[in-house]
């Protein structure tokens, strides 16, 4: 009976100790939030944070620009054709200037070529469209660079973190302590994760914006062909 009681007591103490260790580990994990992890990543994480802010700025700024580009009166082309057929080219130009959109500027270029051949009108409007498309693509090259550079910058942090870890190990001599290496290892691992996250987000955002530009380009081409067919000689 005494032996059974002793064993039961020992098992109870062991379970209590295990529960205590588990609670401590859970509390430690709960306190390890994203901010703490980012801080342990060192100065490389500041660079990645700047790149991520720039990425989101370009994304939302371009989306706003694209939305304004496509905000056009559904009867815009009909009104332009009515002005042209009635010989009111000046009124048509004023209407385009009031619209103040890339498509209206392309149509305004077409109005300046009314009386020329369809090929000349189309070529002039396509040149104007190329200028507008170039304006829409501003910032996309920067986002493409972020998508490519962020993972490499994260990898740079991995290398510098491991160098620091081994440097501290070599200076410790025979008194090597895991705590001496933890800072460098944190920096090495966290910067890699941060770089990949920023790079993946930038890559998806870049491809999304490119697809938007392609859609707007197709819309412009449709307007050009419609204008040439209705107005060209």
mmCIF file of C-alpha atoms in Angstrom:
data_model
loop_
_atom_site.group_PDB
_atom_site.id
_atom_site.type_symbol
_atom_site.label_atom_id
_atom_site.label_comp_id
_atom_site.label_asym_id
_atom_site.label_seq_id
_atom_site.Cartn_x
_atom_site.Cartn_y
_atom_site.Cartn_z
ATOM 1 C CA UNK A 1 0.000 0.000 0.000
ATOM 2 C CA UNK A 2 2.816 2.368 0.927
ATOM 3 C CA UNK A 3 4.636 1.518 -2.319
ATOM 4 C CA UNK A 4 1.485 2.112 -4.367
ATOM 5 C CA UNK A 5 0.919 5.418 -2.668
ATOM 6 C CA UNK A 6 4.520 6.456 -3.308
ATOM 7 C CA UNK A 7 4.266 5.529 -7.002
ATOM 8 C CA UNK A 8 0.962 7.347 -7.342
ATOM 9 C CA UNK A 9 2.428 10.419 -5.679
ATOM 10 C CA UNK A 10 5.469 10.340 -7.963
ATOM 11 C CA UNK A 11 3.289 9.997 -11.067
ATOM 12 C CA UNK A 12 1.143 12.879 -9.868
ATOM 13 C CA UNK A 13 4.197 15.107 -9.347
ATOM 14 C CA UNK A 14 5.553 14.160 -12.779
ATOM 15 C CA UNK A 15 2.243 14.967 -14.497
ATOM 16 C CA UNK A 16 2.033 18.262 -12.627
ATOM 17 C CA UNK A 17 5.594 19.127 -13.644
ATOM 18 C CA UNK A 18 4.829 18.215 -17.274
ATOM 19 C CA UNK A 19 1.723 20.352 -17.214
ATOM 20 C CA UNK A 20 3.711 23.256 -15.780
ATOM 21 C CA UNK A 21 6.360 22.966 -18.504
ATOM 22 C CA UNK A 22 3.632 22.815 -21.157
ATOM 23 C CA UNK A 23 1.946 25.921 -19.760
ATOM 24 C CA UNK A 24 5.267 27.795 -19.748
ATOM 25 C CA UNK A 25 5.945 26.788 -23.360
ATOM 26 C CA UNK A 26 2.468 27.860 -24.435
ATOM 27 C CA UNK A 27 2.867 31.202 -22.668
ATOM 28 C CA UNK A 28 6.235 31.711 -24.359
ATOM 29 C CA UNK A 29 4.771 30.934 -27.784
ATOM 30 C CA UNK A 30 1.858 33.291 -27.150
ATOM 31 C CA UNK A 31 4.255 36.115 -26.339
ATOM 32 C CA UNK A 32 6.259 35.539 -29.543
ATOM 33 C CA UNK A 33 4.284 37.744 -31.906
ATOM 34 C CA UNK A 34 5.167 38.929 -35.401
ATOM 35 C CA UNK A 35 6.648 42.191 -34.151
ATOM 36 C CA UNK A 36 9.063 40.373 -31.834
ATOM 37 C CA UNK A 37 10.128 38.108 -34.676
ATOM 38 C CA UNK A 38 10.638 41.055 -37.017
ATOM 39 C CA UNK A 39 12.803 42.850 -34.439
ATOM 40 C CA UNK A 40 15.008 39.794 -34.099
ATOM 41 C CA UNK A 41 15.535 39.870 -37.866
ATOM 42 C CA UNK A 42 17.803 42.899 -37.570
ATOM 43 C CA UNK A 43 18.269 45.805 -39.984
ATOM 44 C CA UNK A 44 17.417 43.693 -43.037
ATOM 45 C CA UNK A 45 13.802 43.614 -41.834
ATOM 46 C CA UNK A 46 13.702 47.430 -41.992
ATOM 47 C CA UNK A 47 14.677 47.273 -45.664
ATOM 48 C CA UNK A 48 12.020 44.630 -46.319
ATOM 49 C CA UNK A 49 9.421 46.712 -44.467
ATOM 50 C CA UNK A 50 10.210 49.728 -46.666
ATOM 51 C CA UNK A 51 9.901 47.566 -49.786
ATOM 52 C CA UNK A 52 6.558 46.170 -48.628
ATOM 53 C CA UNK A 53 5.190 49.681 -47.987
ATOM 54 C CA UNK A 54 6.358 50.781 -51.440
ATOM 55 C CA UNK A 55 4.758 47.688 -52.983
ATOM 56 C CA UNK A 56 1.364 48.369 -51.427
ATOM 57 C CA UNK A 57 1.578 52.075 -52.298
ATOM 58 C CA UNK A 58 2.170 51.261 -55.972
ATOM 59 C CA UNK A 59 -0.612 48.666 -55.933
ATOM 60 C CA UNK A 60 -3.331 50.935 -54.532
ATOM 61 C CA UNK A 61 -2.159 54.030 -56.410
ATOM 62 C CA UNK A 62 -2.251 52.179 -59.736
ATOM 63 C CA UNK A 63 -5.640 50.609 -58.988
ATOM 64 C CA UNK A 64 -7.048 54.080 -58.339
ATOM 65 C CA UNK A 65 -5.507 55.301 -61.576
ATOM 66 C CA UNK A 66 -6.972 52.368 -63.531
ATOM 67 C CA UNK A 67 -10.405 52.929 -62.048
ATOM 68 C CA UNK A 68 -10.403 56.577 -63.137
ATOM 69 C CA UNK A 69 -9.181 55.559 -66.583
ATOM 70 C CA UNK A 70 -12.197 53.358 -67.175
ATOM 71 C CA UNK A 71 -14.707 55.853 -65.767
ATOM 72 C CA UNK A 72 -16.200 57.058 -69.052
ATOM 73 C CA UNK A 73 -19.694 57.866 -70.247
ATOM 74 C CA UNK A 74 -21.144 54.751 -71.947
ATOM 75 C CA UNK A 75 -22.576 57.077 -74.624
ATOM 76 C CA UNK A 76 -19.270 58.886 -75.091
ATOM 77 C CA UNK A 77 -18.559 57.497 -78.548
ATOM 78 C CA UNK A 78 -22.114 58.099 -79.766
ATOM 79 C CA UNK A 79 -21.927 61.768 -78.790
ATOM 80 C CA UNK A 80 -18.543 62.132 -80.503
ATOM 81 C CA UNK A 81 -19.905 60.604 -83.706
ATOM 82 C CA UNK A 82 -22.919 62.923 -83.595
ATOM 83 C CA UNK A 83 -20.646 65.958 -83.252
ATOM 84 C CA UNK A 84 -18.459 64.782 -86.161
ATOM 85 C CA UNK A 85 -21.387 64.025 -88.460
ATOM 86 C CA UNK A 86 -22.855 67.467 -87.783
ATOM 87 C CA UNK A 87 -19.481 69.094 -88.412
ATOM 88 C CA UNK A 88 -19.089 70.327 -84.832
ATOM 89 C CA UNK A 89 -15.477 69.244 -84.338
ATOM 90 C CA UNK A 90 -14.794 72.075 -81.907
ATOM 91 C CA UNK A 91 -17.658 70.908 -79.670
ATOM 92 C CA UNK A 92 -16.335 67.352 -79.902
ATOM 93 C CA UNK A 93 -12.888 68.523 -78.772
ATOM 94 C CA UNK A 94 -14.383 70.469 -75.867
ATOM 95 C CA UNK A 95 -16.354 67.379 -74.854
ATOM 96 C CA UNK A 96 -13.155 65.268 -74.903
ATOM 97 C CA UNK A 97 -11.257 67.829 -72.833
ATOM 98 C CA UNK A 98 -14.085 67.914 -70.294
ATOM 99 C CA UNK A 99 -13.913 64.129 -69.937
ATOM 100 C CA UNK A 100 -10.168 64.328 -69.161
ATOM 101 C CA UNK A 101 -9.497 60.597 -69.443
ATOM 102 C CA UNK A 102 -6.897 58.618 -71.419
ATOM 103 C CA UNK A 103 -9.570 57.381 -73.824
ATOM 104 C CA UNK A 104 -10.880 60.901 -74.406
ATOM 105 C CA UNK A 105 -7.347 62.099 -75.147
ATOM 106 C CA UNK A 106 -6.932 59.300 -77.684
ATOM 107 C CA UNK A 107 -10.239 60.238 -79.329
ATOM 108 C CA UNK A 108 -9.172 63.899 -79.302
ATOM 109 C CA UNK A 109 -6.109 62.888 -81.292
ATOM 110 C CA UNK A 110 -8.392 61.103 -83.747
ATOM 111 C CA UNK A 111 -10.542 64.213 -84.088
ATOM 112 C CA UNK A 112 -7.484 66.218 -85.111
ATOM 113 C CA UNK A 113 -7.027 63.782 -88.014
ATOM 114 C CA UNK A 114 -10.621 63.798 -89.266
ATOM 115 C CA UNK A 115 -10.512 64.159 -93.044
ATOM 116 C CA UNK A 116 -7.464 61.927 -93.399
ATOM 117 C CA UNK A 117 -7.528 58.271 -94.393
ATOM 118 C CA UNK A 118 -8.570 55.549 -91.945
ATOM 119 C CA UNK A 119 -4.979 54.285 -91.777
ATOM 120 C CA UNK A 120 -3.656 57.710 -90.804
ATOM 121 C CA UNK A 121 -6.358 58.211 -88.179
ATOM 122 C CA UNK A 122 -5.739 54.761 -86.699
ATOM 123 C CA UNK A 123 -1.954 55.232 -86.651
ATOM 124 C CA UNK A 124 -2.281 58.608 -84.926
ATOM 125 C CA UNK A 125 -4.669 57.254 -82.298
ATOM 126 C CA UNK A 126 -2.474 54.223 -81.667
ATOM 127 C CA UNK A 127 0.505 56.497 -81.048
ATOM 128 C CA UNK A 128 -1.567 58.450 -78.539
ATOM 129 C CA UNK A 129 -2.675 55.166 -76.950
ATOM 130 C CA UNK A 130 0.959 54.061 -76.544
ATOM 131 C CA UNK A 131 1.681 57.239 -74.588
ATOM 132 C CA UNK A 132 -1.319 56.636 -72.316
ATOM 133 C CA UNK A 133 -0.344 53.000 -71.764
ATOM 134 C CA UNK A 134 3.196 54.058 -70.828
ATOM 135 C CA UNK A 135 1.681 56.386 -68.211
ATOM 136 C CA UNK A 136 -0.445 53.532 -66.860
ATOM 137 C CA UNK A 137 2.618 51.301 -66.536
ATOM 138 C CA UNK A 138 4.467 53.737 -64.275
ATOM 139 C CA UNK A 139 5.584 51.992 -61.111
ATOM 140 C CA UNK A 140 5.251 48.479 -62.508
ATOM 141 C CA UNK A 141 8.980 48.197 -63.153
ATOM 142 C CA UNK A 142 9.627 49.152 -59.514
ATOM 143 C CA UNK A 143 7.194 46.480 -58.329
ATOM 144 C CA UNK A 144 8.869 43.907 -60.575
ATOM 145 C CA UNK A 145 12.203 44.860 -59.022
ATOM 146 C CA UNK A 146 10.768 44.426 -55.528
ATOM 147 C CA UNK A 147 9.448 40.972 -56.433
ATOM 148 C CA UNK A 148 12.910 39.948 -57.607
ATOM 149 C CA UNK A 149 15.040 41.731 -55.010
ATOM 150 C CA UNK A 150 13.109 41.018 -51.782
ATOM 151 C CA UNK A 151 13.956 37.278 -51.611
ATOM 152 C CA UNK A 152 17.614 38.067 -52.376
ATOM 153 C CA UNK A 153 17.711 40.705 -49.643
ATOM 154 C CA UNK A 154 16.184 38.157 -47.266
ATOM 155 C CA UNK A 155 18.878 35.682 -48.275
ATOM 156 C CA UNK A 156 21.497 38.367 -47.607
ATOM 157 C CA UNK A 157 20.103 38.611 -44.084
ATOM 158 C CA UNK A 158 20.426 34.842 -43.777
ATOM 159 C CA UNK A 159 24.094 34.994 -44.740
ATOM 160 C CA UNK A 160 24.908 37.917 -42.432
ATOM 161 C CA UNK A 161 23.003 36.237 -39.591
ATOM 162 C CA UNK A 162 24.930 32.988 -39.963
ATOM 163 C CA UNK A 163 28.217 34.914 -40.201
ATOM 164 C CA UNK A 164 27.372 36.667 -36.945
ATOM 165 C CA UNK A 165 26.422 33.370 -35.308
ATOM 166 C CA UNK A 166 29.720 31.722 -36.242
ATOM 167 C CA UNK A 167 31.658 34.850 -35.283
ATOM 168 C CA UNK A 168 30.156 34.770 -31.808
ATOM 169 C CA UNK A 169 30.850 31.027 -31.633
ATOM 170 C CA UNK A 170 34.508 31.529 -32.493
ATOM 171 C CA UNK A 171 34.900 34.315 -29.928
ATOM 172 C CA UNK A 172 33.244 32.226 -27.207
ATOM 173 C CA UNK A 173 36.071 29.673 -27.275
ATOM 174 C CA UNK A 174 35.243 26.697 -25.095
ATOM 175 C CA UNK A 175 32.389 28.536 -23.382
ATOM 176 C CA UNK A 176 29.899 28.065 -26.199
ATOM 177 C CA UNK A 177 26.364 28.872 -25.138
ATOM 178 C CA UNK A 178 23.228 28.424 -27.210
ATOM 179 C CA UNK A 179 22.132 31.937 -26.257
ATOM 180 C CA UNK A 180 25.195 33.326 -28.057
ATOM 181 C CA UNK A 181 24.013 31.812 -31.303
ATOM 182 C CA UNK A 182 20.280 32.459 -31.013
ATOM 183 C CA UNK A 183 20.468 36.074 -32.231
ATOM 184 C CA UNK A 184 22.308 35.196 -35.421
ATOM 185 C CA UNK A 185 20.121 32.188 -36.114
ATOM 186 C CA UNK A 186 16.949 34.252 -35.598
ATOM 187 C CA UNK A 187 18.260 36.851 -38.020
ATOM 188 C CA UNK A 188 19.176 34.180 -40.549
ATOM 189 C CA UNK A 189 15.815 32.434 -40.530
ATOM 190 C CA UNK A 190 13.460 35.391 -40.099
ATOM 191 C CA UNK A 191 14.965 37.497 -42.882
ATOM 192 C CA UNK A 192 14.563 34.615 -45.310
ATOM 193 C CA UNK A 193 10.901 34.269 -44.396
ATOM 194 C CA UNK A 194 10.384 38.044 -44.586
ATOM 195 C CA UNK A 195 12.059 38.309 -47.972
ATOM 196 C CA UNK A 196 9.980 35.479 -49.415
ATOM 197 C CA UNK A 197 6.734 36.947 -48.090
ATOM 198 C CA UNK A 198 7.445 40.409 -49.556
ATOM 199 C CA UNK A 199 8.636 38.900 -52.844
ATOM 200 C CA UNK A 200 5.579 36.665 -53.249
ATOM 201 C CA UNK A 201 3.157 39.516 -52.498
ATOM 202 C CA UNK A 202 4.970 41.823 -54.943
ATOM 203 C CA UNK A 203 4.970 39.150 -57.654
ATOM 204 C CA UNK A 204 1.232 38.529 -57.390
ATOM 205 C CA UNK A 205 0.538 42.287 -57.253
ATOM 206 C CA UNK A 206 2.713 42.889 -60.318
ATOM 207 C CA UNK A 207 0.989 40.208 -62.386
ATOM 208 C CA UNK A 208 -2.403 41.524 -61.268
ATOM 209 C CA UNK A 209 -1.563 45.056 -62.389
ATOM 210 C CA UNK A 210 -0.143 43.810 -65.691
ATOM 211 C CA UNK A 211 -3.410 41.997 -66.387
ATOM 212 C CA UNK A 212 -5.303 45.213 -65.618
ATOM 213 C CA UNK A 213 -3.143 47.180 -68.058
ATOM 214 C CA UNK A 214 -3.752 44.549 -70.734
ATOM 215 C CA UNK A 215 -7.506 44.840 -70.196
ATOM 216 C CA UNK A 216 -7.359 48.638 -70.520
ATOM 217 C CA UNK A 217 -5.201 48.286 -73.643
ATOM 218 C CA UNK A 218 -7.810 46.041 -75.234
ATOM 219 C CA UNK A 219 -10.496 48.580 -74.321
ATOM 220 C CA UNK A 220 -8.480 51.359 -75.976
ATOM 221 C CA UNK A 221 -8.017 49.308 -79.121
ATOM 222 C CA UNK A 222 -11.757 48.712 -79.245
ATOM 223 C CA UNK A 223 -12.422 52.474 -79.002
ATOM 224 C CA UNK A 224 -9.881 53.192 -81.739
ATOM 225 C CA UNK A 225 -11.402 50.683 -84.152
ATOM 226 C CA UNK A 226 -14.906 51.925 -83.357
ATOM 227 C CA UNK A 227 -13.907 55.530 -83.953
ATOM 228 C CA UNK A 228 -12.115 54.764 -87.230
ATOM 229 C CA UNK A 229 -15.046 52.767 -88.578
ATOM 230 C CA UNK A 230 -17.610 55.450 -87.708
ATOM 231 C CA UNK A 231 -15.640 58.568 -88.517
ATOM 232 C CA UNK A 232 -12.890 57.572 -90.965
ATOM 233 C CA UNK A 233 -13.308 58.001 -94.676
#
